[in-house]
Short mmCIF file of C-alpha atoms in Angstrom, two decimals:
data_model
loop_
_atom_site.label_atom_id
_atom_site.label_comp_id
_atom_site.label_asym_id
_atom_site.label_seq_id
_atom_site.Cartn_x
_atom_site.Cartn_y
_atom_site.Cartn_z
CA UNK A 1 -123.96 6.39 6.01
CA UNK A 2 -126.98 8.65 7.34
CA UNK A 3 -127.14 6.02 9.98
CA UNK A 4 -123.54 6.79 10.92
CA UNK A 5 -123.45 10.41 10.99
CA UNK A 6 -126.46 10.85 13.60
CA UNK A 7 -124.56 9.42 16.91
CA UNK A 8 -120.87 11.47 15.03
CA UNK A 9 -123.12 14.39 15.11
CA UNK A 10 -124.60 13.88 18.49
CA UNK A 11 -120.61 12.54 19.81
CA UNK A 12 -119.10 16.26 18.38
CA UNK A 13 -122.42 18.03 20.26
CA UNK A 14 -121.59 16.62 23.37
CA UNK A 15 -117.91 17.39 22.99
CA UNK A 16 -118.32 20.89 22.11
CA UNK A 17 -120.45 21.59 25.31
CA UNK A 18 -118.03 20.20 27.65
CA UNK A 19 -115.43 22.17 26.16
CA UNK A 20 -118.16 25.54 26.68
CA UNK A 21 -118.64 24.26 30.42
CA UNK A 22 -114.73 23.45 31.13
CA UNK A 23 -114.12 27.32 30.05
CA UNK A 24 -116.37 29.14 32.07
CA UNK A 25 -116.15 26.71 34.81
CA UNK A 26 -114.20 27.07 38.15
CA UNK A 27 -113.09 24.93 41.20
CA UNK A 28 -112.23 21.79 40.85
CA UNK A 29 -112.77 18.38 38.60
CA UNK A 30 -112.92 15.10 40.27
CA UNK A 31 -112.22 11.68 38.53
CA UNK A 32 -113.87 8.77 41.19
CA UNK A 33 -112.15 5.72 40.19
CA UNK A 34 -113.73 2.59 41.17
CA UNK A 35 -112.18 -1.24 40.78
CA UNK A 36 -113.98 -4.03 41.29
CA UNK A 37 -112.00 -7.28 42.53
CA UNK A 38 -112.88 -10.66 44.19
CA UNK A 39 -109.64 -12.12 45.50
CA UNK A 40 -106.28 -11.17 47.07
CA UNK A 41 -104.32 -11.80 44.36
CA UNK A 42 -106.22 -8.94 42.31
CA UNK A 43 -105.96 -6.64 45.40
CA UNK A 44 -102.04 -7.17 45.25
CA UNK A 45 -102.04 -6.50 41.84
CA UNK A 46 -103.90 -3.30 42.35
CA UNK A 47 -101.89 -2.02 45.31
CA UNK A 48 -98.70 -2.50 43.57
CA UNK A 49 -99.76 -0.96 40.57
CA UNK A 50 -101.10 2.03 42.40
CA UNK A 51 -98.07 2.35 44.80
CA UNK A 52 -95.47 1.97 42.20
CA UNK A 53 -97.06 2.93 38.52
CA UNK A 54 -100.00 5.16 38.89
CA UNK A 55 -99.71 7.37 41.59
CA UNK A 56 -96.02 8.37 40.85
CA UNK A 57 -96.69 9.00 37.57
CA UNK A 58 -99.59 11.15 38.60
CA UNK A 59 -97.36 12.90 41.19
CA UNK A 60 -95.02 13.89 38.45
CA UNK A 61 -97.45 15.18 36.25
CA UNK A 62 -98.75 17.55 39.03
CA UNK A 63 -101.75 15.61 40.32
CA UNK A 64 -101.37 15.55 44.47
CA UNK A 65 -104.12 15.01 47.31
CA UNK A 66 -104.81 11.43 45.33
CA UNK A 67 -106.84 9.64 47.69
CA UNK A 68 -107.26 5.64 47.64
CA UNK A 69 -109.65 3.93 50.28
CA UNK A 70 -111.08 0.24 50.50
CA UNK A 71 -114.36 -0.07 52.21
CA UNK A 72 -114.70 -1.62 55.58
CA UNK A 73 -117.05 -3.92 54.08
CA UNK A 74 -114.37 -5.78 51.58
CA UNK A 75 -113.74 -8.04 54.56
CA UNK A 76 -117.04 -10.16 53.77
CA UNK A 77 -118.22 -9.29 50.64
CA UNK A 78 -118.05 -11.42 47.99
CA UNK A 79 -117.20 -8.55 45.49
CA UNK A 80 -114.94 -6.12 46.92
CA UNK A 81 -113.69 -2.41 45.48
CA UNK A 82 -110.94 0.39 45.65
CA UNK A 83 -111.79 3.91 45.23
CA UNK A 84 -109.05 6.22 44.01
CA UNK A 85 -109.94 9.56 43.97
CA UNK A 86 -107.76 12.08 41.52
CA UNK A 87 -108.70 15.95 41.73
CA UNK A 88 -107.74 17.97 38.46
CA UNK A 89 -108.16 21.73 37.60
CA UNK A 90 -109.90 21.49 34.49
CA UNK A 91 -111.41 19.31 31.77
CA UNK A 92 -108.42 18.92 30.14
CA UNK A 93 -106.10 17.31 32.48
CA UNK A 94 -109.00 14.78 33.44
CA UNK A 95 -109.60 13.67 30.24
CA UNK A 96 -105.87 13.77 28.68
CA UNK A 97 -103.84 11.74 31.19
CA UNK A 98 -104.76 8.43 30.58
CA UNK A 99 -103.14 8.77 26.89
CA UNK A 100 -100.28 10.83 28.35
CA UNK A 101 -98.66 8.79 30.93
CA UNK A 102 -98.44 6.35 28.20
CA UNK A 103 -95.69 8.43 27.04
CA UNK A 104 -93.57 8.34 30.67
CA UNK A 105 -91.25 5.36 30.11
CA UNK A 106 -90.78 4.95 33.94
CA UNK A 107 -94.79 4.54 34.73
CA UNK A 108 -94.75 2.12 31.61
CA UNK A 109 -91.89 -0.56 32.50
CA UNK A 110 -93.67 0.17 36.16
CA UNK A 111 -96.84 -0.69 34.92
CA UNK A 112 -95.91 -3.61 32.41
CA UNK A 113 -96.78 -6.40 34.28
CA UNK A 114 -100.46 -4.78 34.78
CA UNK A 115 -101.44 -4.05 31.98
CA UNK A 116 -100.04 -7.25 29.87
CA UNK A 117 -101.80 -9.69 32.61
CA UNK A 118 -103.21 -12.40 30.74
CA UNK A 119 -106.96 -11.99 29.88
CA UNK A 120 -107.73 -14.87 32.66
CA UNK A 121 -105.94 -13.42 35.39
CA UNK A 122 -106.83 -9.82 35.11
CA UNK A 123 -106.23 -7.54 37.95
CA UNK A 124 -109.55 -6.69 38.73
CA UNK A 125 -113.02 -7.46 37.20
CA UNK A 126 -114.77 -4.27 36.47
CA UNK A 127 -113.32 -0.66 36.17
CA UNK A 128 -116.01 2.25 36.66
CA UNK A 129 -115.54 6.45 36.01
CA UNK A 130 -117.63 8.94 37.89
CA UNK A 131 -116.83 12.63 36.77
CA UNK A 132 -117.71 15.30 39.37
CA UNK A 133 -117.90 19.05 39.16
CA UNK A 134 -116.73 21.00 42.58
CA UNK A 135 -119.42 22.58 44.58
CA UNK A 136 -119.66 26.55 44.58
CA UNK A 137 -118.73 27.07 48.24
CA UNK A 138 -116.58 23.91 47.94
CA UNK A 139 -114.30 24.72 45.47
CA UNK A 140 -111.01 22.58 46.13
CA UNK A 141 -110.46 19.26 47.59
CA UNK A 142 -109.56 19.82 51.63
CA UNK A 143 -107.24 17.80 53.43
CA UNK A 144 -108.21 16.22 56.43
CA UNK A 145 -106.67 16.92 60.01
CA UNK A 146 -106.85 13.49 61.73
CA UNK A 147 -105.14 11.92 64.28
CA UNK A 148 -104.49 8.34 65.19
CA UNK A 149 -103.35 5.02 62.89
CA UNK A 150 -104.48 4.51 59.37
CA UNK A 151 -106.21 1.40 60.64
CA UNK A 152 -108.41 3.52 62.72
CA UNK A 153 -109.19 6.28 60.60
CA UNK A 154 -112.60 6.28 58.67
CA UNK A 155 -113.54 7.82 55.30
CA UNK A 156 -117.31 8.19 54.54
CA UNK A 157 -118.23 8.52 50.75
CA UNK A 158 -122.10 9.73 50.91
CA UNK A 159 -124.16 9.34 47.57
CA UNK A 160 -127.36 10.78 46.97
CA UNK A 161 -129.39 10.35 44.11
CA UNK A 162 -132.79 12.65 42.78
CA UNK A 163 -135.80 11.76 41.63
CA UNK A 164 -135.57 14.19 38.81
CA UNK A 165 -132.95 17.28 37.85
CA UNK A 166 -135.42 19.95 39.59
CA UNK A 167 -135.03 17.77 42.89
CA UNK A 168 -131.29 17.23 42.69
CA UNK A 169 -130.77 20.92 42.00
CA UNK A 170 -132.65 21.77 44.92
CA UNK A 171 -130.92 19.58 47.10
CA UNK A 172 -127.24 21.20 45.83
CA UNK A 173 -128.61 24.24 46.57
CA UNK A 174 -129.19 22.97 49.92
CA UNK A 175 -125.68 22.11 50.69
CA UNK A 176 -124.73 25.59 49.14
CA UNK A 177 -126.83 28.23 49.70
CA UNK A 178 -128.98 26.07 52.70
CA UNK A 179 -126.31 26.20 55.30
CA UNK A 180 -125.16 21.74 55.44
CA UNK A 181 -122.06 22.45 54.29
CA UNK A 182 -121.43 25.46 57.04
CA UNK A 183 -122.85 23.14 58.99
CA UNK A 184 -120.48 20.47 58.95
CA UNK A 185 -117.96 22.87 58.86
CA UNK A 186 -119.08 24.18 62.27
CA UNK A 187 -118.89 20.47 63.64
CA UNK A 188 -115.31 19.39 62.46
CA UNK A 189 -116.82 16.73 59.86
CA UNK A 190 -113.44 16.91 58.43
CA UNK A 191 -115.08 17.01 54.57
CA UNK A 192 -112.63 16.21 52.23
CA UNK A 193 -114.58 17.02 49.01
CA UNK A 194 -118.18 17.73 47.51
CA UNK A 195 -118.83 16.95 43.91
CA UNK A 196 -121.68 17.82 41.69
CA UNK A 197 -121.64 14.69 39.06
CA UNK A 198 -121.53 15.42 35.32
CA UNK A 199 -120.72 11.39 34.03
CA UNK A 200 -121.94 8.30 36.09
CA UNK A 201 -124.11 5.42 36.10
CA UNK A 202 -126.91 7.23 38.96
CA UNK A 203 -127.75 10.64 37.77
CA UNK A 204 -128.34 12.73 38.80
CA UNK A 205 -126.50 12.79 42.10
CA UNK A 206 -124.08 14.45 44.12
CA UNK A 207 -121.24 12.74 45.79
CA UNK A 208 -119.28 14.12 48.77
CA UNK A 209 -116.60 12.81 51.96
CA UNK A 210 -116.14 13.45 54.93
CA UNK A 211 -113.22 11.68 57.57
CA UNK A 212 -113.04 11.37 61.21
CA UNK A 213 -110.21 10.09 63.59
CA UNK A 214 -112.18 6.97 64.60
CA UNK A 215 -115.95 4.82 64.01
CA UNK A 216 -116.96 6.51 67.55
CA UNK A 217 -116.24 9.96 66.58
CA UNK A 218 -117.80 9.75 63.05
CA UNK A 219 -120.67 8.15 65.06
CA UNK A 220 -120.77 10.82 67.46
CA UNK A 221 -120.58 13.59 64.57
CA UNK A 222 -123.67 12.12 63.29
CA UNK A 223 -125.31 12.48 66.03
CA UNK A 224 -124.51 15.95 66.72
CA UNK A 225 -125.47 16.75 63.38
CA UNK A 226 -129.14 15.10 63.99
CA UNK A 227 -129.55 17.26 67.08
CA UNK A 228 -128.08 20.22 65.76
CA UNK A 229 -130.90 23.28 65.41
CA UNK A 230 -129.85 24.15 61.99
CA UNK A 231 -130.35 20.84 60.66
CA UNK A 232 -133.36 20.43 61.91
CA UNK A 233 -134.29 24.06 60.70
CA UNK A 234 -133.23 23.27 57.17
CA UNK A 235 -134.92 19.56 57.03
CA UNK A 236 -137.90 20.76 57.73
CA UNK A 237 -138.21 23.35 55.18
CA UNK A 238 -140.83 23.25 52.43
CA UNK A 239 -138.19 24.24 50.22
CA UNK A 240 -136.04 20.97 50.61
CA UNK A 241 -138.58 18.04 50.91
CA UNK A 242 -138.35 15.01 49.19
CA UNK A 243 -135.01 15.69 46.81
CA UNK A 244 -133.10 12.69 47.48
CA UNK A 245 -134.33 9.29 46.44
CA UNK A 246 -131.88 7.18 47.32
CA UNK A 247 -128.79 7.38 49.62
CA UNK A 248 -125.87 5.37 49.48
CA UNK A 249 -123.49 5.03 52.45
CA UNK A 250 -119.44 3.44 52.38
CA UNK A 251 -117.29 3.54 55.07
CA UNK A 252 -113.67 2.99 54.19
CA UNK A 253 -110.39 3.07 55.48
CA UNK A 254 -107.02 4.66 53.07
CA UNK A 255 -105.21 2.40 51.62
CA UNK A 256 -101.36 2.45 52.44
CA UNK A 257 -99.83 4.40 49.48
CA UNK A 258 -103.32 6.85 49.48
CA UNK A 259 -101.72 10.76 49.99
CA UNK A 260 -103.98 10.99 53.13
#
């Protein structure tokens, strides 16, 4: 029994504190959803379910700006993903509607066929969560102005990851207080969201997007950005050396039935 009521104990802690943090806590709370899949069938099954189940049911419930991308890079690998993106404005709605739309009789004849596929033809092959605080001078998720087809538009999710919590804290400050996120402000990056993640398999890290019209613009952004004065002011600051350990780059396109 002792052995029992150690990881209760430690389970109650952990709920109490986020309940402390949702309450004094402002912005916005981001859910990353990422499925894993290997074939087409899978992806059909995921589309379908997204387009007709999920996101409607989310819509009704008062979730909007749900984004859904693929990455570029699903055309040759071997493992391929969808990222659905839902943006909530507190702890409670992110952790409550899972169990809720269970209750909407519409999402679950909708949904039927997804969730009751048989155990060797499930609809994807791995399901991962990423929770994400909103940063301070990023509060809510921004819709993109872009021009052009959905074919051409691209979507870059940027990871970075911290050697320790003392690093990773100093490089949120520098998006914040530093100046990068005025910065790509200043050069039309088009950044959809920056989030500060609480839950997730690479803490600590901070997740953010940006979108551009086109691969040549995005490519051309970056390079501005490299030769812009303030970048290379705040770079080369003692302050902000060495706080990201590892950087993860995914270029995507939206998926048909994402809201942008």
């Amino acid at each position: 029994m002792k052995m029992l009521r150690l990881p209760l104990a430690i389970f109650a802690i952990l709920l109490c504190s986020l309940n402390l943090y949702s309450q004094r806590s402002t912005g916005t709370i981001y859910q990353l959803i990422i499925y894993h899949f290997q074939d087409k069938e899978q992806e059909a099954a995921l589309d379908l379910y997204m387009a007709k189940a999920l996101l409607p049911v989310l819509h009704k419930r008062g979730v909007h700006k749900i984004g859904a991308f693929k990455p570029i890079a699903n055309d040759t690998a071997k493992m391929k993903q969808l990222y659905v993106l839902l943006p909530f404005k507190n702890w409670k709605d992110a952790t409550e509607w899972r169990l809720a739309i269970l209750k909407d009789k519409d999402y679950c004849n909708d949904a039927a066929a997804f969730h009751a596929a048989p155990y060797d033809k499930a609809p994807y092959t791995r399901m991962e969560n990423i929770y994400m605080q909103s940063f301070a001078l990023a509060p809510t998720l921004t819709l993109p102005v872009l021009s052009g087809s959905i074919a051409d538009k691209v979507y870059e999710l940027r990871s970075y990851e911290s050697g320790t919590e003392e690093r990773y804290r100093n490089k949120v400050h520098m998006f914040n207080e530093g100046g990068e996120i005025d910065l790509f402000k200043r050069l039309g990056f088009n950044a959809i969201f920056y989030g500060d993640v609480i839950a997730g398999s690479r803490m600590p890290n901070l997740i953010y997007m940006t979108s551009f019209n086109n691969m040549e613009q995005r490519n051309e952004h970056w390079k501005a950005f490299g030769e812009s004065p303030e970048w290379k002011k705040i770079s080369t600051m003692a302050t902000y050396q060495k706080n990201v350990s590892k950087a993860d780059i995914i270029l995507m396109h939206a998926a048909q039935y994402s809201d942008y």
